[in-house]
Coordinates of C-alpha atoms in Angstrom, one line a residue:
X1 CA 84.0 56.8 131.4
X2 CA 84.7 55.3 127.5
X3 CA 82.3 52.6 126.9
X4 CA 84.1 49.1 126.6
X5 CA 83.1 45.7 126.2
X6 CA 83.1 43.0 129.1
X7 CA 83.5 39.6 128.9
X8 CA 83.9 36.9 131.4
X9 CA 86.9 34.5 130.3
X10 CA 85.8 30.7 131.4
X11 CA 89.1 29.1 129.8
X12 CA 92.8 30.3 129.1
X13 CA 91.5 29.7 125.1
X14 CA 89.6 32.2 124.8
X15 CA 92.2 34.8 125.5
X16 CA 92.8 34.9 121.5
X17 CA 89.6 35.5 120.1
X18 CA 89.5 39.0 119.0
X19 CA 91.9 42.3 119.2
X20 CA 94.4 41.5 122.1
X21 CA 96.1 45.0 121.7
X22 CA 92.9 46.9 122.5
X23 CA 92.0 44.1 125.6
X24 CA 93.0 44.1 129.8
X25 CA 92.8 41.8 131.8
X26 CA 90.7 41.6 134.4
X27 CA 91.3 40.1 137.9
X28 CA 90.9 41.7 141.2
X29 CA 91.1 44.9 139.6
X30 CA 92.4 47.1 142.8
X31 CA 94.8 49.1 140.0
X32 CA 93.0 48.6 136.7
X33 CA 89.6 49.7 138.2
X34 CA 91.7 52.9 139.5
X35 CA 93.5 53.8 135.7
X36 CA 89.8 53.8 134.4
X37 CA 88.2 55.8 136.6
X38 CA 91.0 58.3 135.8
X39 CA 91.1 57.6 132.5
X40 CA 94.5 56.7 132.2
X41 CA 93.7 53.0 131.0
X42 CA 90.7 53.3 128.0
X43 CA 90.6 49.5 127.5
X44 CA 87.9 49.2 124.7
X45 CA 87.9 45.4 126.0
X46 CA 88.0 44.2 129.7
X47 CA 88.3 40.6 129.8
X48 CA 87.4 38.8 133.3
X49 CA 89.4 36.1 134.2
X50 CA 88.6 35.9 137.7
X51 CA 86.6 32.5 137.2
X52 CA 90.2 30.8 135.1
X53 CA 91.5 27.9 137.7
X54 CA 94.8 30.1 138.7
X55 CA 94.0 30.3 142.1
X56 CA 95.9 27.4 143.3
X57 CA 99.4 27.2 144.6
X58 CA 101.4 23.6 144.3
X59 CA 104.7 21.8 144.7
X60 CA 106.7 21.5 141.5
X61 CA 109.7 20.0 140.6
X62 CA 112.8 20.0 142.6
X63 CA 111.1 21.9 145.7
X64 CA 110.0 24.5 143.7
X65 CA 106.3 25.8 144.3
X66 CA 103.7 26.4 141.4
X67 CA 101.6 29.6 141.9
X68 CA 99.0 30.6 140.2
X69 CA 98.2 34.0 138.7
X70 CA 95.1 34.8 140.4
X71 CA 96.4 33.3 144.2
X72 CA 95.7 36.7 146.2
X73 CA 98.2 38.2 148.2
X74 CA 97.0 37.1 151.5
X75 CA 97.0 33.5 150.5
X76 CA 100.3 33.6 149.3
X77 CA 101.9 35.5 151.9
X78 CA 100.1 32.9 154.8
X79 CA 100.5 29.6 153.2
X80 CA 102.6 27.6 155.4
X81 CA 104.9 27.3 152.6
X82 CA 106.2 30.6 151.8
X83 CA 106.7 31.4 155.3
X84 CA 109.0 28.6 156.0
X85 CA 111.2 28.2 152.6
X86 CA 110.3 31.2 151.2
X87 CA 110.3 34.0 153.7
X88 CA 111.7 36.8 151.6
X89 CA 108.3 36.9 149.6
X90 CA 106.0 36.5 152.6
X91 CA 107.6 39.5 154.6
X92 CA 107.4 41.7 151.1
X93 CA 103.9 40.9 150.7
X94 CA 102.9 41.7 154.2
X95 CA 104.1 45.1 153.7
X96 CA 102.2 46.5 151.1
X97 CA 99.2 48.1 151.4
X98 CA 96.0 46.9 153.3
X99 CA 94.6 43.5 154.2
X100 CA 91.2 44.6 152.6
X101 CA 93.8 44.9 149.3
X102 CA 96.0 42.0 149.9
X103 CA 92.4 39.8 149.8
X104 CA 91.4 41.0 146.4
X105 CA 95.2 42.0 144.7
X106 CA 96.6 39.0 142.7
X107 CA 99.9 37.5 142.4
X108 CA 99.5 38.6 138.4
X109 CA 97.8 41.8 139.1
X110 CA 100.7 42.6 141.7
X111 CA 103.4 42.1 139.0
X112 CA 101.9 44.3 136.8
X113 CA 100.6 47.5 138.5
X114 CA 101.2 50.7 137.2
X115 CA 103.6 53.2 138.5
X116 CA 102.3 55.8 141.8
X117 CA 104.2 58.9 140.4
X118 CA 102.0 62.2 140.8
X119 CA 101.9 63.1 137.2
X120 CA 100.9 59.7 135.8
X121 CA 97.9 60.1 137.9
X122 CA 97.4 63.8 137.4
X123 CA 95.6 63.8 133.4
X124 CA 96.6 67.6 133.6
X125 CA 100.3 67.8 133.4
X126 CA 102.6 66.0 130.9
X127 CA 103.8 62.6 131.3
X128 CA 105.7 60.8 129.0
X129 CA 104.3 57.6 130.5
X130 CA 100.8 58.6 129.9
X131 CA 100.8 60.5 126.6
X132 CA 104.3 59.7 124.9
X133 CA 106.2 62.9 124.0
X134 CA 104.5 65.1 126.1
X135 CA 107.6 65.6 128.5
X136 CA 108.4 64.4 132.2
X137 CA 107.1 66.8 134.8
X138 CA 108.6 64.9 137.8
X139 CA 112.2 65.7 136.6
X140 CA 111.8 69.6 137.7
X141 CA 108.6 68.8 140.2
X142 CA 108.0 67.0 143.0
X143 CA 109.8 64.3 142.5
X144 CA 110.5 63.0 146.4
X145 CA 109.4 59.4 145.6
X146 CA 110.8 58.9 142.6
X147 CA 113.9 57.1 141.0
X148 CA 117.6 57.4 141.1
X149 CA 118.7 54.1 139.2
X150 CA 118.2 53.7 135.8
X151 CA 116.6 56.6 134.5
X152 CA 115.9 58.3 131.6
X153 CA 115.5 62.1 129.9
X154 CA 112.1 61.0 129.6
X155 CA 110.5 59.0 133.1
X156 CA 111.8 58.9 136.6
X157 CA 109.2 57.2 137.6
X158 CA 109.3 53.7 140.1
X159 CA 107.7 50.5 140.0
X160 CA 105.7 50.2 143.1
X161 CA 105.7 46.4 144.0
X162 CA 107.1 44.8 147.5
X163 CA 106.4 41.7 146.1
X164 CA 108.4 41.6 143.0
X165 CA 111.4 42.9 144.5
X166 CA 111.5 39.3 146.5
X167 CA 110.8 37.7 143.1
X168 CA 113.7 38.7 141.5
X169 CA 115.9 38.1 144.5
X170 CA 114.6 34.7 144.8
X171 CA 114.9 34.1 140.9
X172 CA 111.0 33.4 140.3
X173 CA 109.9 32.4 136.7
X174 CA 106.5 33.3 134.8
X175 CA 104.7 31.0 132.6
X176 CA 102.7 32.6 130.4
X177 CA 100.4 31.8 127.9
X178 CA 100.5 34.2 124.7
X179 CA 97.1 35.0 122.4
X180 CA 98.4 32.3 119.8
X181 CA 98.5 29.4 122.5
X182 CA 101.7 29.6 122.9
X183 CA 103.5 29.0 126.4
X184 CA 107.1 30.5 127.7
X185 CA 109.0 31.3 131.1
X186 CA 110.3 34.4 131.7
X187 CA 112.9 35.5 134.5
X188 CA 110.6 38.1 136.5
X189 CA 113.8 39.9 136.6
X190 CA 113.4 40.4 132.7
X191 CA 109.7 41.3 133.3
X192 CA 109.7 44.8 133.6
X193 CA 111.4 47.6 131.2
X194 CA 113.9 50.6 132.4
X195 CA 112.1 53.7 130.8
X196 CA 114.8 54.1 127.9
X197 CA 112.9 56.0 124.9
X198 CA 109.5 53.9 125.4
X199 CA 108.6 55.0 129.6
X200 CA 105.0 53.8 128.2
X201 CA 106.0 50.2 128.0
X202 CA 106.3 49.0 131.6
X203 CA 106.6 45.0 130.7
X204 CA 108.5 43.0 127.6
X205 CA 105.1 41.1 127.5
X206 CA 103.5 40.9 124.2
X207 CA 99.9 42.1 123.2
X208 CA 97.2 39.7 124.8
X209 CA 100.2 37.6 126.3
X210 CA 99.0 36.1 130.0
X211 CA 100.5 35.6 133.3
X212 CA 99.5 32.2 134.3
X213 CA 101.4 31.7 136.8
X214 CA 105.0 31.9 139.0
X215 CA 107.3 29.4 139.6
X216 CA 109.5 29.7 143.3
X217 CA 112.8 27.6 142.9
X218 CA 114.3 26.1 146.3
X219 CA 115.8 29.4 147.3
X220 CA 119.4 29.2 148.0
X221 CA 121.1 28.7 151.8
X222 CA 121.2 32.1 153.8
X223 CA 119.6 34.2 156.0
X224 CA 116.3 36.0 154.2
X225 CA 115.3 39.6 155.2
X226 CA 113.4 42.2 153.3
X227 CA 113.6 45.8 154.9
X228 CA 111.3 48.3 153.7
X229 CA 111.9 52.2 154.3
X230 CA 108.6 54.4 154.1
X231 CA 106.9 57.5 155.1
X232 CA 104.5 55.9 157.5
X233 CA 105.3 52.2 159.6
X234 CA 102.4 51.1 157.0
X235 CA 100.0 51.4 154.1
X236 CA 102.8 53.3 152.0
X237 CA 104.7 52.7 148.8
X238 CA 108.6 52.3 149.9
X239 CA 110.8 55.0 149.2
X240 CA 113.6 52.8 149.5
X241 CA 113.2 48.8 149.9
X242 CA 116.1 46.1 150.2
X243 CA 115.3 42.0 149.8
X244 CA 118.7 40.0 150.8
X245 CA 119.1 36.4 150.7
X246 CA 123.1 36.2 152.7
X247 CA 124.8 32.9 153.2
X248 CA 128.1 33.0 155.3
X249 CA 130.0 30.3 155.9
X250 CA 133.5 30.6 158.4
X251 CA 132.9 34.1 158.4
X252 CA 133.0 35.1 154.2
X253 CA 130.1 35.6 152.3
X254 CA 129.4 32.6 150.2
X255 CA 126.2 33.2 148.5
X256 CA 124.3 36.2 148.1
X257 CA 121.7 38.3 146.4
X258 CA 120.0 41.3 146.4
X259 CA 117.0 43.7 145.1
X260 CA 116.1 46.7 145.7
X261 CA 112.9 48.2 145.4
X262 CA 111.7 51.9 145.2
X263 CA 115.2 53.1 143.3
X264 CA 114.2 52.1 139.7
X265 CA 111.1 52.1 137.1
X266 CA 111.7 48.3 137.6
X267 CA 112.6 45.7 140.5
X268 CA 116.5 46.7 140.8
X269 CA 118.6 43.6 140.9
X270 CA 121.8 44.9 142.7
X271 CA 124.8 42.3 141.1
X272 CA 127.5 45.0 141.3
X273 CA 126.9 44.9 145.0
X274 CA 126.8 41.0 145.1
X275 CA 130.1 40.6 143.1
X276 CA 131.3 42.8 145.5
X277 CA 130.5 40.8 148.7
X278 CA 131.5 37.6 147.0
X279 CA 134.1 35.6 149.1
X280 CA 134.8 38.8 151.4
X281 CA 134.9 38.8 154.8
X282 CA 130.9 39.6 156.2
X283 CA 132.2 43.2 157.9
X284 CA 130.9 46.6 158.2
X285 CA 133.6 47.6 155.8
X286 CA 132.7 45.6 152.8
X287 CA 129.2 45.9 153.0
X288 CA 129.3 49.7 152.8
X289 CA 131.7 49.2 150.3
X290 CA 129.3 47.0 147.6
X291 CA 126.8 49.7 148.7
X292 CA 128.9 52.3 147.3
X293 CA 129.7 50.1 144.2
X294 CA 126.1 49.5 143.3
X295 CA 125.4 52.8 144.2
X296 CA 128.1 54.8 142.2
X297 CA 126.0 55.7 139.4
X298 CA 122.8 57.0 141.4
X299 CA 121.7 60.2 140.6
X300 CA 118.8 62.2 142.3
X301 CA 116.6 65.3 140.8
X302 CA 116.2 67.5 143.6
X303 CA 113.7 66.4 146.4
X304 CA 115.1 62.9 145.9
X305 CA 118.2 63.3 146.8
X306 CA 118.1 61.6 150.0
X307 CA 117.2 58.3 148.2
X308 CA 121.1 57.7 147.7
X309 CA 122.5 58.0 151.1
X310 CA 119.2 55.9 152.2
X311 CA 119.4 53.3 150.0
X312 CA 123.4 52.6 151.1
X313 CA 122.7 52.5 154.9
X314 CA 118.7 50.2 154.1
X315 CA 121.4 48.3 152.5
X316 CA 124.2 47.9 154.6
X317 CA 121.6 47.5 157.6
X318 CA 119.6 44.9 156.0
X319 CA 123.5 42.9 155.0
X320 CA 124.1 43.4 159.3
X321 CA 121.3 41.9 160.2
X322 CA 121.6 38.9 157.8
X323 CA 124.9 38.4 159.3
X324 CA 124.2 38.8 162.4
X325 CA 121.1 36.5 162.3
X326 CA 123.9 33.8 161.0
X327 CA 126.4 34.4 163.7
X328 CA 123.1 34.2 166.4
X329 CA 122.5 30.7 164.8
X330 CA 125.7 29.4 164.7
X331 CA 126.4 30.1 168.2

């Protein structure tokens, strides 16, 4: 392993002493730890911030709820909270990976996990990710888990997270806290990058800049599901995900938004499908038709092809489901 400094960060000011561009944070470290040991991330700084008071999740304004960057998964996920207002993001987190790696993962550490595609991991074949220029092997290889929305000529690759696909379809915020001082929010839907020209720049976030925290607004009225399609019933990445928040009033769709997860190097906010639904009646019919819609410029390399037709009926189920659950309730 590259030798690299360690330090243990005891305040959020000390996040701009020295080089941020050649520093990584450090929290639970169940990715990170993982990139080193492969020696895909060569930080020459690791910065522990661990011990920073970011652990704590609050009311806000306007029934909002404050949560910190280092709140682990399995906090989150149980707090009384989340699973009442917020269901969306409880059920997402629940499905990804272990307990043992819910109790250590963080709410920051979850947002900004690397990609799971083979050749990022495999230091012997090219990957534009890894080494920019040296080519995409996934786009002729094995490419079964990889995307169909959003691509590029140079990276396929998917962002792993359940979690952030039920950020985005619940609108969350980040405050963070940049090397200089300085503070700003940020749409999590903004958060990550499509691969473009630059596949080795997963976030908009600048050198040194810290996640302190996310900000839940009061979700919208509707019936919250997250469905997650995957190789085994658990402990795997989704090959296709779907986060819905569906409001229905007197039969039409009133409200609604969705994500998808799995499709895209970045949480996939579907708003061709949710124009689509918008004041239409809540049938079969129109929600295969805003699948088809959001769906219409999909494109699969080979193994992948599947992902398309998957992703329409995860869809379309996970819309039937909402509506039904409505219909149940109104009865």
């Amino acid at each position: 392993m590259k030798p690299f400094e360690y330090r243990r960060i005891h305040g959020v000011e000390e996040i701009g002493q020295g080089d941020p561009g050649q520093a990584r944070y450090l929290a639970g470290g169940t990715n990170l730890i993982d990139l080193m040991k492969h020696e895909i991330e060569v930080p020459d700084r690791l910065l522990d911030i661990s011990r920073l008071k970011l652990a704590t999740i609050e009311n806000g304004e306007k029934d909002s709820l404050r949560v910190g960057t280092l709140v682990t998964n399995t906090s989150l996920a149980s707090d009384a909270r989340v699973r009442q207002t917020w269901p969306l993001l409880s059920a997402a987190l629940l499905s990804g990976a272990t307990a043992q790696l819910r109790n250590r993962a963080t709410t920051g550490g979850n947002l900004l996990q690397r990609t799971r595609c083979y050749y990022f991991y495999d230091t012997a074949r090219p990957c534009n990710k890894r080494n920019p220029g040296e080519g995409c092997s996934a786009r002729e290889g094995q490419n079964r888990i990889h995307a169909i929305l959003g691509t590029s000529d140079h990276c396929i690759a998917t962002h792993p997270s359940d979690m952030a696909v039920a950020m985005v379809a619940l609108e969350a915020r980040l405050t963070l806290r940049a090397a200089d001082g300085m503070e700003r929010e940020l749409p999590v839907e903004e958060l990550h990058r499509l691969p473009g020209d630059h596949p080795e720049q997963d976030t908009v976030l600048k050198p040194g800049e810290l996640i302190l925290g996310v900000i839940l607004p009061a979700p919208p009225p509707g019936r919250q599901i997250y469905r997650k399609v995957r190789d085994r019933s658990s402990y795997a990445f989704a090959l296709v995900s779907v986060g819905v928040i569906l409001h229905v009033v007197g039969g039409k769709v009133e409200s609604v938004r969705i994500a998808f997860g799995g499709v895209a190097h970045k949480p996939w906010r579907a708003r061709k499908a949710e124009a689509a639904l918008l004041q239409k009646e809540a049938t079969e019919a129109n929600f295969q038709h805003a699948a088809e819609v959001e769906l219409a410029d999909a494109r699969g390399y080979g193994s992948n092809d599947f992902k398309i037709p998957l992703a329409r009926r995860t869809l379309v189920a996970t819309l039937r489901d909402a509506a039904n659950s409505v219909e149940e309730a109104s009865a």
